[in-house]
Short mmCIF file of C-alpha atoms and ligand atoms in Angstrom, two decimals:
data_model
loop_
_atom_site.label_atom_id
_atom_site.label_comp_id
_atom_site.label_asym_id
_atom_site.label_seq_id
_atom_site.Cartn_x
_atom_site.Cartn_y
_atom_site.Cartn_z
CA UNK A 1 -31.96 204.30 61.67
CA UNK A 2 -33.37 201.54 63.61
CA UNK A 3 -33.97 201.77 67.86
CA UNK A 4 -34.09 198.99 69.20
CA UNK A 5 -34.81 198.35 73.01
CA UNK A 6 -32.34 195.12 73.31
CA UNK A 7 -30.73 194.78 76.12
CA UNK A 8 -26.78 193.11 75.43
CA UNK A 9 -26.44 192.63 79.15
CA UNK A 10 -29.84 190.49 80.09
CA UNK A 11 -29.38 187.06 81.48
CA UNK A 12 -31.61 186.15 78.92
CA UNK A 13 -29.39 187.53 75.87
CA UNK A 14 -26.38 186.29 77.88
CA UNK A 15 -27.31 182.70 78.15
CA UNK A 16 -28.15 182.72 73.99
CA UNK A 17 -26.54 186.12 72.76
CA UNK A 18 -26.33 185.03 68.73
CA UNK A 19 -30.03 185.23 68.03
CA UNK A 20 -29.86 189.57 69.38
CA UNK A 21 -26.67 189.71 67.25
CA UNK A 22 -28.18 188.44 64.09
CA UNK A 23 -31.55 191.28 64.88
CA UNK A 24 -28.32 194.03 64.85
CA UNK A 25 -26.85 193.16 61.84
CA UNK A 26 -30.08 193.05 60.14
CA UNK A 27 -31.44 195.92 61.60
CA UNK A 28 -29.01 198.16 60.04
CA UNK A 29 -24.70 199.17 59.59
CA UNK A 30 -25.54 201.19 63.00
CA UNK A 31 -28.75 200.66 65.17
CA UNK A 32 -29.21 202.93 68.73
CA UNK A 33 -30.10 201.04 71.80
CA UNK A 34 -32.65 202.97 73.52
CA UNK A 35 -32.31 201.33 77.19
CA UNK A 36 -28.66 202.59 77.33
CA UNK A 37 -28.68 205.43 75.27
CA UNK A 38 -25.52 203.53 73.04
CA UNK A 39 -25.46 202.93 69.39
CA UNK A 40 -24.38 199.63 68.69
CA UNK A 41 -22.80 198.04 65.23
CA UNK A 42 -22.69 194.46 64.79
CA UNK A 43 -21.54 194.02 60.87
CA UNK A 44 -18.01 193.10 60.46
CA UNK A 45 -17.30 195.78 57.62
CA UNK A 46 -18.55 199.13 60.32
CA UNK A 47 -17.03 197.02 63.33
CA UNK A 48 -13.62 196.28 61.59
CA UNK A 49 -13.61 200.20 60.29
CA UNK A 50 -14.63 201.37 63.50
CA UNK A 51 -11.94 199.78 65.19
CA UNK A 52 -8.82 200.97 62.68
CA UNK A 53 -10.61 204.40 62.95
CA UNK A 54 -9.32 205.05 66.29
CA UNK A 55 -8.88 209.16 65.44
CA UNK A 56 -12.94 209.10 65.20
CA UNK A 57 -13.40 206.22 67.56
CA UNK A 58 -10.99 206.73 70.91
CA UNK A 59 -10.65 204.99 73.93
CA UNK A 60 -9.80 207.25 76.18
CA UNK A 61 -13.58 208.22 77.29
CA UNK A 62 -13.18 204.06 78.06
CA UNK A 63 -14.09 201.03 76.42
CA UNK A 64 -16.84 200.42 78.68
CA UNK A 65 -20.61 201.93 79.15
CA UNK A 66 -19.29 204.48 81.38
CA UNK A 67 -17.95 207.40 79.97
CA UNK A 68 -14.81 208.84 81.34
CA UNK A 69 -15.61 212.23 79.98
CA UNK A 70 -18.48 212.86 82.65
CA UNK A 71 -17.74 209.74 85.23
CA UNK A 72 -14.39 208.81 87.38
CA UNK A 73 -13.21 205.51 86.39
CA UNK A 74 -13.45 202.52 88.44
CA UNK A 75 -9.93 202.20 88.88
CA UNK A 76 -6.89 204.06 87.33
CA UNK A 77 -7.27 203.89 83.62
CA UNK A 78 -5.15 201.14 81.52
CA UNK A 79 -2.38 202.31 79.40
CA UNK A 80 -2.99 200.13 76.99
CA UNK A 81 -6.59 199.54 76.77
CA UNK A 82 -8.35 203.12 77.86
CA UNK A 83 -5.38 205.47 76.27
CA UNK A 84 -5.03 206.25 72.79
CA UNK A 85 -1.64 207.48 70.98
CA UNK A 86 0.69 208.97 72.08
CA UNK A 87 0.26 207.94 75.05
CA UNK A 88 -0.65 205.00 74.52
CA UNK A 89 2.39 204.02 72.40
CA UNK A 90 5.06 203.42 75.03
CA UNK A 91 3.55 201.20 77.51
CA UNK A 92 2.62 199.27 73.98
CA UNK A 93 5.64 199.12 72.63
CA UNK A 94 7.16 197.75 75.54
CA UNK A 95 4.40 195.39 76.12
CA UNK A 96 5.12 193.92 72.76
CA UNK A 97 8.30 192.74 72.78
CA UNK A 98 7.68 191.17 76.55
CA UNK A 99 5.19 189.05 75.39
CA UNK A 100 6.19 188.84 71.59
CA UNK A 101 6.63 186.32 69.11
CA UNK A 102 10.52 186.33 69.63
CA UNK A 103 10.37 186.30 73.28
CA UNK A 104 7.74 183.75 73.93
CA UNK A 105 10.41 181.09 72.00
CA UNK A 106 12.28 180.49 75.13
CA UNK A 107 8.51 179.14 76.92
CA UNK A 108 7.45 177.42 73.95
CA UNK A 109 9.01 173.56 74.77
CA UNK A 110 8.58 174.68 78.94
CA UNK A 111 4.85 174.97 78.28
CA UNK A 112 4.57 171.92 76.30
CA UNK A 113 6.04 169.93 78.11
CA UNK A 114 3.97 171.47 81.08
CA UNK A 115 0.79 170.71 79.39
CA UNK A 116 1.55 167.41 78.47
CA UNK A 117 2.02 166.75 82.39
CA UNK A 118 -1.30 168.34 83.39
CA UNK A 119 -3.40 165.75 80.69
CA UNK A 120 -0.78 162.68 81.81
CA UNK A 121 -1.92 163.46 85.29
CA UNK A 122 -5.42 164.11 84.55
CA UNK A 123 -5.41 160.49 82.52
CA UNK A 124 -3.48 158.37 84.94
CA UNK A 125 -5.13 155.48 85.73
CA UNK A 126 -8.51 156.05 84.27
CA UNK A 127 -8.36 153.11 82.32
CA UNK A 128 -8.80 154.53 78.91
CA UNK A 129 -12.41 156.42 79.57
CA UNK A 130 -12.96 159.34 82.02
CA UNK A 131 -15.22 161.99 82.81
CA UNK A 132 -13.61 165.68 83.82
CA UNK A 133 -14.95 168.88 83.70
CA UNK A 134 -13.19 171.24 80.68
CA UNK A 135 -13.47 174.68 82.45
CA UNK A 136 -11.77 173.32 85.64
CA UNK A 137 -9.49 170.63 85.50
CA UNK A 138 -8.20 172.44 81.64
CA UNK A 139 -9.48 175.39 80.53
CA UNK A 140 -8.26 177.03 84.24
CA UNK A 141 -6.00 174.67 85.25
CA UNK A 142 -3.76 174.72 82.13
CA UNK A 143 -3.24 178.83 82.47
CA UNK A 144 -3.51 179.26 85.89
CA UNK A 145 0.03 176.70 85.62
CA UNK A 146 1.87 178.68 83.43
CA UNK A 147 0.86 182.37 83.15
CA UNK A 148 1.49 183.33 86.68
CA UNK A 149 4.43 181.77 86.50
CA UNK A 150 5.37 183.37 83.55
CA UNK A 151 4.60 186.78 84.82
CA UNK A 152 6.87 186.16 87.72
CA UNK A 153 4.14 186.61 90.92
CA UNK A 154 4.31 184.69 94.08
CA UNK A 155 2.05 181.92 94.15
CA UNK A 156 -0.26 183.36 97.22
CA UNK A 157 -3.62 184.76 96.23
CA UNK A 158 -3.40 183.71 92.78
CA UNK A 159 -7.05 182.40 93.03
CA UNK A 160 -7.82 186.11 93.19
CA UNK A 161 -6.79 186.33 89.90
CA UNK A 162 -9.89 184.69 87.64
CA UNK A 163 -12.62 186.88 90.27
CA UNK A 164 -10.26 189.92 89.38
CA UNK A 165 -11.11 189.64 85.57
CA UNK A 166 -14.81 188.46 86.10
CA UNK A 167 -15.06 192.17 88.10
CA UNK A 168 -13.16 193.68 85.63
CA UNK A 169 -15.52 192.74 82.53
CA UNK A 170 -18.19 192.90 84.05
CA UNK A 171 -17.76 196.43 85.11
CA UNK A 172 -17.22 197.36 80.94
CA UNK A 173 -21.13 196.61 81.06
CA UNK A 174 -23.64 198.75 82.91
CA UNK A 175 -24.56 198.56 86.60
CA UNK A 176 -26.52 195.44 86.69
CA UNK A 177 -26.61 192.70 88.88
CA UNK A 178 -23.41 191.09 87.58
CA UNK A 179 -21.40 193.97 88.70
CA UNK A 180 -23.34 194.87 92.32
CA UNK A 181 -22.47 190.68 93.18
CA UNK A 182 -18.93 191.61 92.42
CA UNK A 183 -18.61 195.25 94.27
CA UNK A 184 -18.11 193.35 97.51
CA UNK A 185 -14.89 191.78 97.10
CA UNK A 186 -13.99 194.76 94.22
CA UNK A 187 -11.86 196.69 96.85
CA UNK A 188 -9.68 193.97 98.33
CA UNK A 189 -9.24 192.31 94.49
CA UNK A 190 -8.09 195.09 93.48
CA UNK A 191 -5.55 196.28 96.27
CA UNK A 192 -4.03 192.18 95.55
CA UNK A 193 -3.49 192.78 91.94
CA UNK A 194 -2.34 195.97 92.63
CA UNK A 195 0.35 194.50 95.41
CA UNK A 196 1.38 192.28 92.71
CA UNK A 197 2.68 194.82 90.15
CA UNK A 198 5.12 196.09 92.30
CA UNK A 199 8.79 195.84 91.17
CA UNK A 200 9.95 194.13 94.67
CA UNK A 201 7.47 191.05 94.29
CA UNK A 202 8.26 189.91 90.76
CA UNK A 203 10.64 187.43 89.77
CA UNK A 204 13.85 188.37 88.30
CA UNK A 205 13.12 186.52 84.81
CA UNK A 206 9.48 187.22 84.43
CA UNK A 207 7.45 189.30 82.19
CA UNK A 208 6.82 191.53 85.32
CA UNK A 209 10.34 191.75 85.68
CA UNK A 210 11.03 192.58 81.73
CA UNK A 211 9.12 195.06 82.50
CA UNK A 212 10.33 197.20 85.08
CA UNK A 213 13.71 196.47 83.44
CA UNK A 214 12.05 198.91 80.74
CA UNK A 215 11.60 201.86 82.74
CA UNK A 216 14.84 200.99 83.74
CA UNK A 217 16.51 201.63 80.27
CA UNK A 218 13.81 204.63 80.09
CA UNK A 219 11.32 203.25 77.90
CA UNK A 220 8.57 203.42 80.13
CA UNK A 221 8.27 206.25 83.92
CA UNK A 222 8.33 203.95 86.96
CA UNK A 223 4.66 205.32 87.83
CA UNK A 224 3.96 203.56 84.16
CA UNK A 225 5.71 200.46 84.90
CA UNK A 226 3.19 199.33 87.67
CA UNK A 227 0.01 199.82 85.23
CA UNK A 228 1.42 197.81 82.20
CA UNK A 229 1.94 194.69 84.44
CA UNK A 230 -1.44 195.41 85.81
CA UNK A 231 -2.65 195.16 82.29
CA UNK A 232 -0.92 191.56 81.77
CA UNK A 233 -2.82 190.54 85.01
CA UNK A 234 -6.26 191.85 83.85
CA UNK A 235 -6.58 191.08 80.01
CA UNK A 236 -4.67 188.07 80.39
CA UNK A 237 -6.12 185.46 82.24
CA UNK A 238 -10.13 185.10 82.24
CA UNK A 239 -9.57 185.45 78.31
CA UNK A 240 -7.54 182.66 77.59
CA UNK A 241 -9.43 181.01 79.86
CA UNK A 242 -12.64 181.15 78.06
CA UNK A 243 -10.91 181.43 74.61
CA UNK A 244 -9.76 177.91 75.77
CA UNK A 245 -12.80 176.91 76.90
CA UNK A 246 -14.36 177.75 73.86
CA UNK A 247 -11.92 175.58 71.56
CA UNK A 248 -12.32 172.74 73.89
CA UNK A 249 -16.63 173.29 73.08
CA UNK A 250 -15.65 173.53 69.73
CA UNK A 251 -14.76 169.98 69.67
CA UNK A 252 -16.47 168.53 72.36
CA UNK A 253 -19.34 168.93 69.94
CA UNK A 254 -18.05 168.32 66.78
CA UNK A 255 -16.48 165.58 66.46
CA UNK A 256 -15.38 165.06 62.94
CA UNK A 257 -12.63 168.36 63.99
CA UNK A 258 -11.78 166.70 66.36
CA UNK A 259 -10.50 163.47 64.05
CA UNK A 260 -8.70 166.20 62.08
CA UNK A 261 -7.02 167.61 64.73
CA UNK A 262 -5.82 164.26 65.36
CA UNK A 263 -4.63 163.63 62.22
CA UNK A 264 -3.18 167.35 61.73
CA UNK A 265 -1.96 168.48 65.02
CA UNK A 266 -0.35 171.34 63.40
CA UNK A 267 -3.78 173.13 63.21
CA UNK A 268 -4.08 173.71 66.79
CA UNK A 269 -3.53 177.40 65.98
CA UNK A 270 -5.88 177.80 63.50
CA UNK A 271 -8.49 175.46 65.78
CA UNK A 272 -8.02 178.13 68.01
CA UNK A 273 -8.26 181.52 66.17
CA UNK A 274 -11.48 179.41 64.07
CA UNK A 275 -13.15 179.08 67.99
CA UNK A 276 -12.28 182.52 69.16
CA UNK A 277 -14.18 183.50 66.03
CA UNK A 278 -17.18 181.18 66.67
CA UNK A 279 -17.03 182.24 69.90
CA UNK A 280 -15.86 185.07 70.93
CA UNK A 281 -14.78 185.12 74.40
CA UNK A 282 -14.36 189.40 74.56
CA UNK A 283 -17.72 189.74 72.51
CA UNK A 284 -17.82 193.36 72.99
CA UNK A 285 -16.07 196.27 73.48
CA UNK A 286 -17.11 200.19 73.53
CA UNK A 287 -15.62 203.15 71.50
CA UNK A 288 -16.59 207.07 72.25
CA UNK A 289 -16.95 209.20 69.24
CA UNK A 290 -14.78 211.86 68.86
CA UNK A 291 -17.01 214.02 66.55
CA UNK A 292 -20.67 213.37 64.78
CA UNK A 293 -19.44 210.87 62.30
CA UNK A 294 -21.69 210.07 59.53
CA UNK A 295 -22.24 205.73 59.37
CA UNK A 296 -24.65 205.47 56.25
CA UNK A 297 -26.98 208.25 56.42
CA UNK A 298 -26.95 208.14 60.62
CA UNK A 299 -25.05 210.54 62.46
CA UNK A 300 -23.43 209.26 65.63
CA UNK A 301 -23.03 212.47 67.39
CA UNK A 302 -19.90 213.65 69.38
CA UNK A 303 -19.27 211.96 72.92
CA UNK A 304 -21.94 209.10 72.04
CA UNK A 305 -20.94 205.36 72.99
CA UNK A 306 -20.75 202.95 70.50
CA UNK A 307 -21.02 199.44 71.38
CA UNK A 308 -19.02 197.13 69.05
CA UNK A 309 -20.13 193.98 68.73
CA UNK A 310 -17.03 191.47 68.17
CA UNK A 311 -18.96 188.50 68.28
CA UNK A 312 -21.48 189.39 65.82
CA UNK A 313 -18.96 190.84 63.38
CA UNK A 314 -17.33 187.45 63.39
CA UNK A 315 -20.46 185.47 62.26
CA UNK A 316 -21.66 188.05 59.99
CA UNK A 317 -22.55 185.95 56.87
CA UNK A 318 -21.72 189.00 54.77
CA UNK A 319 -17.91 188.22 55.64
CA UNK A 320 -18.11 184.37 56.40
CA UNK A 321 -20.16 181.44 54.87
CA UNK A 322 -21.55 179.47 57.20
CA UNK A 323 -20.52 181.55 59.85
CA UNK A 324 -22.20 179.47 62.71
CA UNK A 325 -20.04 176.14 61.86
CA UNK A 326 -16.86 175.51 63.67
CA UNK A 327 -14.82 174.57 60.89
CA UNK A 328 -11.05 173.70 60.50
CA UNK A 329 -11.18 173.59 56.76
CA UNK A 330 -11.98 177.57 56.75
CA UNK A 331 -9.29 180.00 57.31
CA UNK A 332 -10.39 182.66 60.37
CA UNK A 333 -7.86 185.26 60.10
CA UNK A 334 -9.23 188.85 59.82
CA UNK A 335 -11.56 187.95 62.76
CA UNK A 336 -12.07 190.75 64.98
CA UNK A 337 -12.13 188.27 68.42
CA UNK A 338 -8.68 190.06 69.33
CA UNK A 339 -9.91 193.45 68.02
CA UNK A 340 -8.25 194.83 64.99
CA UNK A 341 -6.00 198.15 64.36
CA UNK A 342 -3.72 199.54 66.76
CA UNK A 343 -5.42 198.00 70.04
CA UNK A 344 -5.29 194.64 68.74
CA UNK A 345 -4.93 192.33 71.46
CA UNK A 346 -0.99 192.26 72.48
CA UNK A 347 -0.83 189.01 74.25
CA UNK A 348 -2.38 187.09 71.71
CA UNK A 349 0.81 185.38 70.86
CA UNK A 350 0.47 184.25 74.53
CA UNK A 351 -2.54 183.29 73.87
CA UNK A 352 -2.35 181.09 70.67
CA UNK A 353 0.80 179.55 72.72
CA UNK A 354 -0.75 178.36 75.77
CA UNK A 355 -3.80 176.98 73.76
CA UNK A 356 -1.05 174.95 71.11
CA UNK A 357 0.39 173.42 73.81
CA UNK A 358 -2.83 172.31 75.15
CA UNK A 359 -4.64 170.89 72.24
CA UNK A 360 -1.45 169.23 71.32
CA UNK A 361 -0.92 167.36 74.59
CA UNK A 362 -4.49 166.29 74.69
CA UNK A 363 -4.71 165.30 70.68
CA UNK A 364 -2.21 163.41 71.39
CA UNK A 365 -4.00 160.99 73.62
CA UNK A 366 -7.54 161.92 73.81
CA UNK A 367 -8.85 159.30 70.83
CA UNK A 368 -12.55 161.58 71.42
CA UNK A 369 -14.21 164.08 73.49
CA UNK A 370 -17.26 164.78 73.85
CA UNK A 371 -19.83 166.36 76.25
CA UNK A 372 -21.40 164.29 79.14
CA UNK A 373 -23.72 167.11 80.09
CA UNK A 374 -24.71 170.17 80.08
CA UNK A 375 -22.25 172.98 79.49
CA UNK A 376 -23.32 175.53 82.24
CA UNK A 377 -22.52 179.39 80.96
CA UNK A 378 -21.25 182.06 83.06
CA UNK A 379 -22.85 185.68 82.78
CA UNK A 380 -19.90 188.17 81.78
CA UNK A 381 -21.26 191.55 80.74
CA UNK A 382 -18.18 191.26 77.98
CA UNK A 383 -17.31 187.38 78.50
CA UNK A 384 -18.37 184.66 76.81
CA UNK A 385 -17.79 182.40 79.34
CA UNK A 386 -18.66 178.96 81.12
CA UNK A 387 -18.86 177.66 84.51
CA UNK A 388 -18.60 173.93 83.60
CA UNK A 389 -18.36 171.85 80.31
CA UNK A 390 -18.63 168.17 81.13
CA UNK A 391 -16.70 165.82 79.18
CA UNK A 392 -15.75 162.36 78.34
CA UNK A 393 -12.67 161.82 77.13
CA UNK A 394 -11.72 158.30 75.40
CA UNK A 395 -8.17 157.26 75.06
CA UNK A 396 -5.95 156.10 73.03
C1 OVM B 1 -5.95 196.36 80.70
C2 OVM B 1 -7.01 195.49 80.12
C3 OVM B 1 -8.03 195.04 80.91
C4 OVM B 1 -9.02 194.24 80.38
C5 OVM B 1 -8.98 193.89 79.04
C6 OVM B 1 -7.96 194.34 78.26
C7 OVM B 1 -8.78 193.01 76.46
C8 OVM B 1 -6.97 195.15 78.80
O1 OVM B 1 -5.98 196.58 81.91
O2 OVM B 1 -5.08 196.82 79.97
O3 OVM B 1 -7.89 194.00 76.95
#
């Protein structure tokens, strides 16, 4: 087996992570990563089995660096994310229907019609050409309208809500730089999104609410209840956020999508899923092994951290061709961008949603977009993530 002494985390690898993916994958089905003491996999076939594996490969010891065998958590451990069956299965059950297929119908035309207001507003009297910055004025703007909302919390401190997440990935990483900056304002983040999970704060026909109403019938303790609408608040903004952000690159840099999106609005979900592949806004997670488990001819001993590298499994060329295009003609499911197996991401529905409604409002009007500067990346530990994408956007 390979050891390699990249470090995931650097500004460096941060800023340009796909050329240290491509040495993992080559390097081997499992390398070890000598500055953190982790083994790391980076091939879709290990990283997809990996992930279904969850008897060999828990979560419970975290999906972060830190391992919850030998160090307290950070914060009370998710339900969803950091517990494995069965405990895990309640909370996740419950979780599912709330933000389901069948009961995201009754937001579908809402949010629509809510994102076609945001561009109207956003193109009002330009005069057919304007400049805007993607990460603000959409790739924020467009969630921070409608999930909130959605969820059913009061409108104060909801700007808490994107430095919440930022913490909150961050901290999956090790202590570096990223997380000190965001220790400061950890505590008081925290206590806010805490505040908001309460039964007593939530509107009556939000997902918060839906909720609660569960441990009401029994399907959830009301000590659970609290947590799983914590977990809607933590996984589910900064993500779509960036996944957006990332579709919104996508085009803004290739242009002859874009003209097909046009032409084939009904590909706005598959635009998506095809740029949360390219991209990979989670682009890595951790699993613990449960035992030595034999990967090839290395043996990943008991307790070890494995570092699973999303992003790299979804541009291995073994599984895609010409994995680094951005390409609506090429079908992206079996990605691993919302994780595979039985912690695939539950809100993804949400996600693919809120991004549909966006991409149709703005292919609808927006003849071409493309970038009128340079995008400016923000350092995640686990995001892919940008601070600004400047645009110009031509009308119709
Ligand atoms: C949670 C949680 C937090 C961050 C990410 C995530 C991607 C889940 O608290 O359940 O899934």
């Amino acid at each position: 087996m390979k050891a390699l002494d990249a470090d995931p985390f650097s500004h460096e690898t941060l800023d340009d992570p796909w050329p240290m993916h491509e040495t993992l994958r080559e390097a081997g089905p499992v390398v070890h990563l000598s500055r953190y003491d982790v083994y790391a996999m980076a091939r879709y076939a290990q990283v997809h089995a990996a992930l279904v594996d969850w008897q060999s490969f828990p979560s419970a010891a975290g999906v972060g660096l830190s391992n919850f065998r030998y160090e307290k958590p950070w914060r009370p451990p998710s339900l969803l994310l950091e517990t494995d069956p069965p405990g895990r299965d309640a909370p996740r059950a419950v979780l599912s229907a709330v933000v389901g297929p069948r009961a995201l119908r009754r937001l579908r035309q809402e949010w629509h019609a809510a994102a076609a207001d945001l561009v109207d507003h956003l193109l009002a009297g330009t005069g057919g050409e304007v400049e805007l910055d993607a990460v603000t004025a959409l790739a924020e703007a467009f969630p921070l309208r409608v999930f909130p909302d959605a969820v059913g919390i009061p409108r104060e401190g909801r700007e808490n809500l994107l430095p919440y997440g930022d913490h909150l990935f961050n901290a999956f990483g090790p202590a570096n730089d990223l997380v000190r900056n965001g220790q400061e304002r950890a505590g008081e983040l925290t206590a806010w999104v805490n505040a908001q999970c309460r039964r007593e704060v939530l509107a009556p026909d939000g997902f918060g609410a839906a909720i609660w109403a569960a441990a009401d019938r029994g399907d959830l303790t009301v000590e659970q209840a609290p947590l799983v609408v914590r977990s809607l608040l933590s996984a589910g903004v900064d993500t779509t956020v960036h996944g957006l952000a990332a579709v919104l690159y996508a085009f803004a840099t290739h242009p002859a999508q874009w003209e097909r999106l046009r032409h084939s609005p009904e590909l706005a979900r598959v635009a998506f899923d095809e740029a949360v592949r390219w991209q990979s806004p989670v682009q890595t997670f951790f699993r613990t092994a449960d035992r030595d488990v034999l990967i090839g001819d290395v043996t990943v001993p008991s307790g070890a951290k494995i570092l699973m590298f999303l992003a790299a499994a979804n541009r291995d060329p073994r599984r895609w061709r010409d994995p680094a295009r951005f390409d609506l003609g090429r079908d992206p499911s079996g990605h691993v961008g919302f994780g595979m197996g039985l912690h695939q991401c539950v809100g993804q529905h949400v996600a693919r949603l809120e991004a549909e409604a966006l991409l149709t409002a703005l292919a609808a009007r927006v003849r071409r977009i493309e970038l009128a500067g340079r995008p400016v990346p923000h350092h995640n530990n686990t995001l892919r993530a940008w601070k600004s994408l400047p645009v110009h956007l031509a009308l119709d």
